[in-house]
Short mmCIF file of C-alpha atoms in Angstrom, two decimals:
data_model
loop_
_atom_site.label_atom_id
_atom_site.label_comp_id
_atom_site.label_asym_id
_atom_site.label_seq_id
_atom_site.Cartn_x
_atom_site.Cartn_y
_atom_site.Cartn_z
CA MET A 1 87.32 64.79 -85.43
CA GLN A 2 90.27 67.05 -87.13
CA MET A 3 90.02 70.23 -87.75
CA ARG A 4 92.80 73.35 -86.96
CA LEU A 5 92.47 74.30 -82.61
CA THR A 6 92.84 77.92 -82.10
CA GLU A 7 91.03 79.82 -79.20
CA LYS A 8 88.31 80.21 -81.66
CA ALA A 9 87.90 77.16 -82.76
CA VAL A 10 87.98 75.37 -78.86
CA GLY A 11 85.60 77.87 -77.59
CA GLY A 12 83.37 77.16 -80.63
CA ILE A 13 82.70 73.22 -79.43
CA VAL A 14 80.00 72.03 -77.82
CA ALA A 15 79.39 68.69 -75.41
CA PRO A 16 78.63 66.04 -77.23
CA VAL A 17 74.68 64.31 -77.00
CA ASP A 18 75.36 61.02 -78.22
CA VAL A 19 78.55 60.03 -77.21
CA PRO A 20 80.31 60.03 -73.60
CA GLN A 21 83.03 62.48 -75.07
CA SER A 22 84.17 63.92 -78.40
CA TYR A 23 87.84 64.10 -79.55
CA TYR A 24 88.99 67.19 -81.78
CA TRP A 25 92.41 66.48 -83.14
CA ASP A 26 95.02 69.40 -84.50
CA THR A 27 95.85 69.35 -88.37
CA GLU A 28 98.59 71.30 -87.22
CA LEU A 29 100.41 68.98 -84.46
CA ARG A 30 99.64 65.77 -85.01
CA GLY A 31 99.13 64.02 -81.76
CA PHE A 32 97.61 67.08 -80.37
CA GLY A 33 93.83 67.18 -79.42
CA VAL A 34 91.06 68.35 -77.10
CA VAL A 35 88.43 65.90 -75.47
CA VAL A 36 84.91 67.54 -74.65
CA GLY A 37 82.99 65.85 -72.31
CA LYS A 38 79.49 65.58 -71.79
CA THR A 39 79.84 68.38 -69.22
CA GLY A 40 81.17 70.79 -71.61
CA ARG A 41 84.90 70.84 -69.79
CA LYS A 42 87.31 70.64 -72.64
CA THR A 43 90.75 69.12 -71.60
CA PHE A 44 94.16 69.36 -73.80
CA VAL A 45 95.77 65.75 -74.54
CA VAL A 46 98.28 64.15 -76.57
CA ARG A 47 99.23 60.79 -78.32
CA GLY A 48 101.84 58.94 -79.67
CA TYR A 49 103.54 55.85 -80.11
CA VAL A 50 106.10 54.46 -77.51
CA GLY A 51 107.56 51.41 -77.91
CA GLY A 52 105.30 50.58 -80.71
CA ALA A 53 102.54 51.04 -78.37
CA GLN A 54 100.23 53.87 -78.02
CA HIS A 55 99.93 56.23 -75.46
CA LYS A 56 98.01 59.13 -74.50
CA ALA A 57 98.82 61.84 -71.95
CA THR A 58 96.18 64.73 -70.29
CA ILE A 59 97.87 68.12 -70.76
CA GLY A 60 95.61 70.51 -68.70
CA VAL A 61 91.90 71.53 -68.97
CA ALA A 62 90.88 74.89 -70.68
CA GLY A 63 91.02 78.05 -68.38
CA GLN A 64 91.71 76.17 -65.75
CA PRO A 65 95.57 77.36 -64.26
CA ASN A 66 98.46 75.24 -64.57
CA ALA A 67 101.06 74.69 -62.46
CA ASP A 68 102.48 78.15 -62.97
CA GLY A 69 99.00 79.84 -61.85
CA GLN A 70 98.60 80.69 -65.73
CA ALA A 71 95.17 79.37 -67.30
CA TRP A 72 95.65 76.46 -69.89
CA THR A 73 94.93 78.41 -73.74
CA VAL A 74 95.90 76.78 -76.84
CA LEU A 75 99.25 78.30 -77.25
CA LEU A 76 100.34 77.10 -74.39
CA ALA A 77 98.41 73.28 -74.21
CA ARG A 78 100.44 73.18 -77.98
CA ILE A 79 103.77 73.64 -76.42
CA ASP A 80 103.31 71.51 -74.09
CA ALA A 81 102.23 68.82 -76.15
CA ARG A 82 105.60 69.34 -78.76
CA GLN A 83 107.15 68.89 -75.03
CA LYS A 84 105.32 65.70 -74.54
CA LEU A 85 105.46 64.38 -78.04
CA GLY A 86 109.48 64.73 -77.99
CA GLN A 87 110.02 62.41 -75.39
CA MET A 88 107.71 59.43 -76.53
CA ALA A 89 109.36 59.73 -80.01
CA SER A 90 112.39 59.36 -77.39
CA GLY A 91 110.94 56.12 -76.09
CA THR A 92 109.79 57.85 -72.92
CA ASP A 93 106.20 57.62 -71.54
CA PRO A 94 105.07 60.99 -70.14
CA ASN A 95 102.70 59.32 -67.54
CA ALA A 96 105.39 57.33 -66.17
CA ALA A 97 106.85 59.67 -64.00
CA LYS A 98 103.45 61.08 -62.70
CA ARG A 99 101.76 57.22 -62.20
CA ARG A 100 105.08 55.70 -60.64
CA GLY A 101 104.55 54.73 -56.84
CA ALA A 102 100.70 55.96 -57.32
CA GLY A 103 98.12 53.89 -56.37
CA PRO A 104 98.03 50.06 -55.40
CA THR A 105 100.18 47.99 -57.69
CA LEU A 106 98.09 44.92 -59.25
CA ARG A 107 99.71 42.20 -56.56
CA GLU A 108 98.12 44.35 -53.87
CA GLY A 109 95.09 43.88 -55.59
CA VAL A 110 95.15 39.94 -56.14
CA VAL A 111 95.41 40.08 -52.97
CA VAL A 112 92.76 42.37 -52.02
CA HIS A 113 90.56 40.44 -54.86
CA VAL A 114 91.49 36.85 -53.73
CA ALA A 115 90.44 37.85 -49.80
CA ASN A 116 86.97 38.98 -51.67
CA MET A 117 86.85 35.85 -53.48
CA ARG A 118 86.94 33.66 -50.12
CA LYS A 119 83.99 36.18 -48.44
CA ARG A 120 81.86 35.00 -51.38
CA GLY A 121 82.80 31.45 -50.91
CA ARG A 122 84.24 30.65 -53.88
CA ALA A 123 85.85 27.67 -54.42
CA GLU A 124 89.63 26.98 -53.81
CA ASN A 125 90.88 25.99 -56.91
CA SER A 126 89.53 28.87 -58.70
CA ILE A 127 91.56 31.21 -56.01
CA ALA A 128 94.51 28.68 -56.92
CA ILE A 129 94.39 29.35 -61.00
CA LEU A 130 93.96 32.77 -60.43
CA GLU A 131 97.29 33.85 -58.91
CA ALA A 132 99.53 30.89 -60.53
CA GLU A 133 98.49 32.56 -63.39
CA THR A 134 98.71 36.01 -62.52
CA GLU A 135 101.61 34.97 -61.17
CA ARG A 136 102.85 33.84 -64.10
CA HIS A 137 102.07 35.60 -67.37
CA LEU A 138 101.86 39.19 -65.43
CA GLU A 139 104.85 38.95 -63.79
CA ALA A 140 105.94 41.78 -65.25
CA TRP A 141 103.70 44.29 -64.04
CA LEU A 142 103.18 42.95 -60.37
CA ASP A 143 104.80 45.03 -58.36
CA ARG A 144 103.66 48.46 -60.73
CA PRO A 145 100.24 50.47 -59.81
CA ILE A 146 97.78 48.95 -61.74
CA ALA A 147 96.97 52.45 -63.44
CA GLU A 148 100.23 52.53 -64.99
CA LEU A 149 98.36 49.05 -67.57
CA ARG A 150 97.11 50.77 -70.39
CA GLY A 151 94.14 48.75 -72.76
CA SER A 152 97.46 48.83 -75.51
CA ASP A 153 99.40 47.09 -73.18
CA LEU A 154 97.10 44.21 -72.45
CA VAL A 155 95.87 43.84 -75.89
CA VAL A 156 99.73 43.64 -77.05
CA LEU A 157 100.10 40.97 -73.37
CA HIS A 158 96.81 38.84 -74.36
CA ASP A 159 98.23 38.83 -78.16
CA ARG A 160 101.24 37.22 -76.64
CA ILE A 161 100.19 34.77 -74.24
CA THR A 162 97.40 33.53 -77.01
CA ARG A 163 100.32 32.55 -79.63
CA GLU A 164 102.62 31.10 -76.42
CA ALA A 165 100.19 29.62 -73.69
CA GLY A 166 96.82 29.83 -76.21
CA PRO A 167 93.36 31.55 -76.55
CA TYR A 168 92.10 30.17 -73.38
CA VAL A 169 94.29 31.01 -70.73
CA ALA A 170 94.45 34.33 -72.58
CA ASN A 171 91.28 35.21 -71.88
CA HIS A 172 91.57 34.22 -68.32
CA ILE A 173 94.92 36.89 -67.74
CA ALA A 174 92.05 39.34 -69.40
CA ALA A 175 89.42 38.60 -66.81
CA HIS A 176 91.57 38.43 -63.83
CA VAL A 177 93.24 41.73 -64.93
CA SER A 178 89.47 43.31 -65.27
CA ALA A 179 88.47 41.56 -61.96
CA VAL A 180 91.22 43.02 -59.45
CA TRP A 181 90.89 46.25 -61.27
CA ASN A 182 87.35 46.33 -60.83
CA THR A 183 87.79 45.61 -57.36
CA LEU A 184 90.40 48.06 -56.64
CA ASP A 185 88.40 50.76 -58.38
CA ARG A 186 85.81 50.50 -55.97
CA ILE A 187 88.21 51.11 -53.41
CA HIS A 188 90.36 53.44 -54.59
CA GLU A 189 88.43 55.46 -57.41
CA LEU A 190 91.31 54.40 -59.83
CA ASP A 191 92.42 57.16 -62.57
CA GLY A 192 91.02 55.80 -66.11
CA ARG A 193 88.99 53.02 -67.64
CA ASN A 194 89.61 49.37 -66.87
CA PRO A 195 92.30 47.78 -69.18
CA ALA A 196 90.38 44.92 -69.92
CA ARG A 197 87.94 47.17 -71.86
CA ALA A 198 90.24 47.10 -74.96
CA VAL A 199 91.20 43.58 -75.29
CA THR A 200 88.88 41.43 -77.64
CA ARG A 201 88.67 37.86 -76.03
CA ASN A 202 89.57 34.93 -78.34
CA PRO A 203 86.52 33.53 -79.25
CA TYR A 204 85.14 30.20 -77.38
CA THR A 205 83.56 27.09 -79.53
CA PRO A 206 82.54 24.78 -76.60
CA SER A 207 83.74 20.99 -77.26
CA ARG A 208 80.85 18.42 -78.00
CA GLU A 209 82.71 15.30 -77.60
CA ARG A 210 81.12 12.43 -76.17
CA ILE A 211 81.42 8.43 -76.24
CA GLY A 212 79.14 7.42 -78.59
CA ALA A 213 77.46 4.05 -77.98
CA ASP A 214 79.45 2.05 -80.31
CA ASP A 215 82.72 3.35 -78.52
CA LEU A 216 81.74 2.42 -75.13
CA PRO A 217 83.07 -0.85 -74.92
CA GLY A 218 86.25 -0.28 -76.27
CA TRP A 219 86.51 2.48 -73.92
CA LEU A 220 85.55 0.31 -70.42
CA ALA A 221 88.46 -2.41 -71.84
CA LYS A 222 90.71 0.61 -71.68
CA VAL A 223 89.81 1.72 -68.07
CA GLN A 224 89.69 -2.10 -66.72
CA GLN A 225 93.28 -1.76 -67.68
CA LEU A 226 94.24 1.45 -65.13
CA THR A 227 95.29 0.94 -61.37
CA PRO A 228 92.52 0.77 -59.41
CA VAL A 229 92.24 3.94 -57.58
CA ARG A 230 92.17 5.60 -61.63
CA ARG A 231 89.85 2.99 -62.88
CA ASP A 232 87.28 3.50 -60.72
CA LEU A 233 87.31 7.37 -60.60
CA ARG A 234 86.69 6.93 -64.17
CA MET A 235 83.98 4.90 -63.45
CA PHE A 236 82.44 7.04 -60.68
CA VAL A 237 82.53 9.70 -63.37
CA LEU A 238 80.73 8.38 -66.16
CA PHE A 239 78.27 7.18 -63.68
CA THR A 240 77.43 10.37 -62.01
CA GLY A 241 78.67 13.13 -64.38
CA MET A 242 80.60 15.13 -61.77
CA ARG A 243 83.32 17.39 -63.31
CA ASP A 244 86.65 16.24 -62.99
CA GLU A 245 87.46 18.88 -59.82
CA SER A 246 84.62 17.50 -57.37
CA ALA A 247 85.12 14.01 -58.05
CA ARG A 248 88.79 14.23 -56.90
CA HIS A 249 87.81 15.65 -54.10
CA VAL A 250 85.35 13.30 -52.53
CA ARG A 251 85.42 12.18 -49.48
CA TRP A 252 84.61 8.62 -47.32
CA GLU A 253 82.61 11.30 -45.02
CA HIS A 254 80.22 12.78 -47.73
CA ILE A 255 79.07 9.30 -48.44
CA ASP A 256 76.01 8.25 -46.94
CA TRP A 257 75.57 4.80 -47.44
CA LYS A 258 72.25 3.88 -45.50
CA ARG A 259 70.54 6.22 -48.54
CA SER A 260 72.85 5.17 -50.72
CA ALA A 261 73.71 9.06 -51.49
CA LEU A 262 76.68 11.65 -51.81
CA LEU A 263 76.86 15.19 -50.15
CA VAL A 264 78.34 17.51 -52.48
CA PRO A 265 79.34 19.72 -50.04
CA LYS A 266 80.18 23.22 -52.59
CA PRO A 267 78.59 23.07 -55.87
CA LYS A 268 79.87 24.51 -58.99
CA GLY A 269 77.36 27.07 -60.86
CA GLY A 270 76.60 29.93 -58.52
CA GLU A 271 75.07 29.01 -55.80
CA SER A 272 77.06 27.46 -52.64
CA ARG A 273 74.53 25.36 -50.97
CA ALA A 274 74.87 22.13 -50.27
CA PHE A 275 73.00 19.15 -52.03
CA THR A 276 72.76 15.19 -51.86
CA LEU A 277 73.55 13.03 -55.09
CA PRO A 278 71.56 9.80 -55.10
CA LEU A 279 74.16 7.16 -56.26
CA PRO A 280 73.39 4.28 -58.41
CA LYS A 281 73.67 0.63 -56.90
CA THR A 282 77.03 -0.12 -59.50
CA LEU A 283 78.53 2.86 -57.83
CA VAL A 284 77.80 1.86 -53.98
CA ASP A 285 79.07 -1.34 -54.93
CA MET A 286 82.36 -0.14 -56.43
CA LEU A 287 82.60 2.52 -53.25
CA LYS A 288 82.30 -0.31 -51.12
CA VAL A 289 85.25 -2.41 -52.84
CA ARG A 290 87.11 0.69 -52.81
CA GLU A 291 86.80 1.27 -49.12
CA ARG A 292 88.46 -1.90 -48.18
CA GLU A 293 91.14 -1.44 -50.76
CA ASN A 294 92.45 1.80 -49.80
CA ARG A 295 92.69 0.39 -46.42
CA ASP A 296 95.40 -2.03 -47.89
CA LEU A 297 96.59 -0.21 -50.20
CA PHE A 298 97.45 2.71 -48.64
CA ALA A 299 98.43 1.61 -45.32
CA PRO A 300 102.15 2.10 -45.12
CA SER A 301 101.30 6.13 -45.70
CA GLY A 302 98.75 5.47 -42.90
CA GLY A 303 95.95 5.34 -44.45
CA ASP A 304 93.79 7.35 -47.58
CA ALA A 305 93.26 10.43 -45.48
CA GLY A 306 89.22 10.56 -45.89
CA TRP A 307 90.00 10.70 -49.79
CA VAL A 308 88.00 8.41 -51.71
CA PHE A 309 90.40 8.31 -54.85
CA PRO A 310 93.67 8.89 -53.30
CA THR A 311 97.64 8.92 -54.47
CA VAL A 312 100.57 9.46 -52.37
CA SER A 313 102.65 13.32 -53.14
CA LEU A 314 105.78 12.95 -54.99
CA ASP A 315 107.61 13.40 -51.57
CA GLY A 316 106.22 10.28 -50.36
CA GLU A 317 104.76 12.56 -47.61
CA ARG A 318 101.22 12.50 -47.74
CA VAL A 319 98.44 11.34 -49.06
CA ILE A 320 96.26 13.22 -51.42
CA PRO A 321 93.05 13.36 -54.11
CA VAL A 322 94.57 12.50 -57.60
CA GLN A 323 95.69 15.17 -58.97
CA GLU A 324 96.41 14.37 -62.60
CA THR A 325 93.67 12.35 -64.57
CA LYS A 326 95.27 12.70 -68.43
CA GLU A 327 95.43 8.93 -69.29
CA ARG A 328 98.44 9.10 -71.91
CA ARG A 329 100.54 5.77 -73.20
CA PHE A 330 103.45 5.58 -74.96
CA ASN A 331 102.94 5.03 -78.61
CA GLU A 332 106.54 2.82 -79.84
CA LYS A 333 105.47 3.87 -83.79
CA THR A 334 105.45 7.12 -83.51
CA GLY A 335 107.61 7.53 -80.88
CA LYS A 336 105.58 9.89 -78.83
CA ARG A 337 103.02 9.77 -75.59
CA GLU A 338 99.65 9.93 -76.86
CA GLN A 339 96.21 10.15 -75.33
CA PHE A 340 94.94 6.69 -74.26
CA LEU A 341 91.52 7.95 -73.24
CA PRO A 342 89.24 10.56 -73.54
CA GLY A 343 89.74 13.66 -70.46
CA MET A 344 87.23 13.55 -67.86
CA HIS A 345 84.96 15.81 -69.15
CA VAL A 346 83.89 13.85 -72.27
CA ALA A 347 82.25 10.79 -69.46
CA ARG A 348 80.28 14.07 -67.89
CA ARG A 349 79.10 14.77 -71.86
CA THR A 350 78.45 11.39 -72.05
CA TYR A 351 76.19 10.83 -68.94
CA LEU A 352 74.28 14.28 -69.88
CA SER A 353 73.55 12.62 -73.90
CA VAL A 354 72.99 9.30 -72.30
CA ALA A 355 70.06 10.99 -69.65
CA ALA A 356 68.88 12.96 -72.36
CA GLU A 357 68.71 9.36 -74.34
CA ALA A 358 66.65 8.01 -71.49
CA GLY A 359 63.95 10.16 -71.81
CA ILE A 360 65.49 12.51 -68.63
CA SER A 361 64.12 15.97 -68.00
CA GLU A 362 66.15 18.96 -68.69
CA LEU A 363 65.51 20.12 -65.21
CA ASP A 364 66.41 16.50 -63.75
CA ARG A 365 69.93 16.30 -66.00
CA HIS A 366 70.54 19.99 -64.43
CA VAL A 367 70.41 18.69 -60.84
CA LEU A 368 72.00 15.33 -61.70
CA ALA A 369 74.92 16.66 -63.02
CA ASN A 370 76.41 18.41 -59.89
CA HIS A 371 74.89 21.85 -60.81
CA ALA A 372 73.43 23.82 -58.38
CA PHE A 373 69.16 24.00 -58.48
CA GLY A 374 67.88 24.67 -62.11
CA ARG A 375 67.49 28.38 -62.89
CA GLN A 376 67.12 27.90 -66.45
CA ASN A 377 63.43 29.51 -66.64
CA VAL A 378 61.00 31.10 -63.75
CA ASN A 379 59.72 27.21 -63.11
CA ALA A 380 63.02 26.14 -62.34
CA THR A 381 63.16 28.38 -59.49
CA TYR A 382 59.76 27.00 -57.79
CA ILE A 383 60.80 23.52 -58.27
CA GLU A 384 63.32 21.41 -55.88
CA GLN A 385 63.36 17.86 -56.69
CA ALA A 386 62.73 15.13 -54.30
CA PHE A 387 65.95 12.49 -53.44
CA ASP A 388 63.59 9.52 -53.96
CA HIS A 389 62.81 10.83 -57.29
CA LEU A 390 66.40 11.79 -58.47
CA ALA A 391 67.31 8.39 -57.50
CA LYS A 392 64.96 6.72 -60.16
CA CYS A 393 66.30 8.80 -62.60
CA GLN A 394 70.01 8.02 -61.92
CA ALA A 395 68.92 4.43 -61.71
CA THR A 396 67.22 4.75 -65.14
CA ILE A 397 70.29 6.55 -66.60
CA GLU A 398 72.52 3.80 -64.99
CA VAL A 399 70.34 1.22 -66.79
CA ALA A 400 70.76 2.72 -70.36
CA LEU A 401 75.27 3.35 -69.63
CA TRP A 402 75.64 -0.19 -69.30
CA ALA A 403 73.43 -1.00 -72.04
CA ARG A 404 75.74 0.73 -74.33
CA LEU A 405 78.96 -0.71 -72.33
CA ARG A 406 77.45 -4.06 -72.59
CA PRO A 407 75.42 -4.40 -75.48
CA PRO A 408 73.63 -7.62 -75.83
CA LYS A 409 75.77 -10.37 -78.26
CA ARG A 410 74.43 -11.26 -81.32
CA ARG A 411 73.88 -14.85 -81.21
CA THR A 412 76.13 -17.08 -83.10
CA LEU A 413 74.55 -20.18 -84.49
CA ARG A 414 76.65 -23.24 -84.19
CA LEU A 415 76.85 -25.48 -87.63
CA PHE A 416 75.06 -28.22 -86.01
CA ASP A 417 72.26 -25.39 -85.66
CA VAL A 418 71.95 -24.45 -89.17
CA ALA A 419 72.43 -27.93 -90.61
CA HIS A 420 69.56 -28.49 -88.35
CA ALA A 421 67.60 -25.39 -89.80
CA VAL A 422 67.97 -26.24 -93.22
CA ARG A 423 67.09 -29.69 -93.10
CA ARG A 424 63.44 -28.58 -91.38
CA ARG A 425 62.74 -26.24 -94.48
CA THR A 426 64.06 -28.53 -96.82
CA PRO A 427 60.91 -30.71 -98.28
CA ARG A 428 60.96 -34.09 -97.83
CA VAL A 429 61.34 -36.20 -101.14
CA ARG A 430 59.97 -39.68 -101.55
CA TYR A 431 61.52 -42.43 -103.70
#
């Protein structure tokens, strides 16, 4: 609201009812105002632009003493506001000196937040992503007090990362800052509000790409051209619906050969409870061959280190799980490396789509797709599927997948058969 700020005008302002606080801006000195909260306390403030970003600074509370011991009045606040607006006009943030060195830094907040994530049993991959992305995109802010990071700063940063690294990475950064701020705020009661609240996140449009029934034979032909480990990894994902990360980190001790099952020790999806996933015969047979081949392929490196889908690190010193699953090939016509196979998550969607077409219930699909037990509705919280039931579901999906991977060939009639059929249908003519 705009009004000329005087002692009488400020004294007549009442506490807001429908909103947490109300701002009243002076019509005489642009950028000078007073904010009133629900308690009725009136705080003089000033706002202006520094480096293209809007900054706001607090002057003092009306009626309370300033640094000189005098009570803040409209006149004294106006004088201080002129000084601060002058600093902003010259490119100086009046809050910088007050905030510098005060409170925990963003880097310290990341350390505390990561420690909390580990206590809650969060996946190491999620922790690694947070650490890598904050180090890469928040380098300029890491060693500054997190209280210095304003919403306007994060909005500018979010827009830049959207252009340079993509919309989803930008959203990740805003989420990381929000999580770290909330963690520190519970400990230190930070001044101000979470800067991530000022960011409008980029819209997320989930991909619905899947491998169609007509495309699966071609997909299989391409998969068979891969190296044995990468070939089997692709088949493993298609026949289990597991996520890329989970599939790549399967270990031999997770395989129960007697039950034809896989232990999923850390399922993603909100619960940390391990569960056992039945494996179709296709994968059991494949894994037995994979185990023998691993012994031969990785004998020079001392074995497969317990990984079902191993590779050798770039330095050649360690055996690690497959790190990169993108399959690209050089196209001589375009001179570029182009996608040879769709991403691993496409195979996951294909598995779920075929399962639905085969009549597998939504709750069974939810469990078989490497989620924790279902919580979509109240009934799901009372249901725990028996292993034998899930094994039957898995077998049904296996049959449906092979029906699409290797559809029955149409019978080709030979010329002899055609001629014979024509003779049978042609009436004899008696001479």
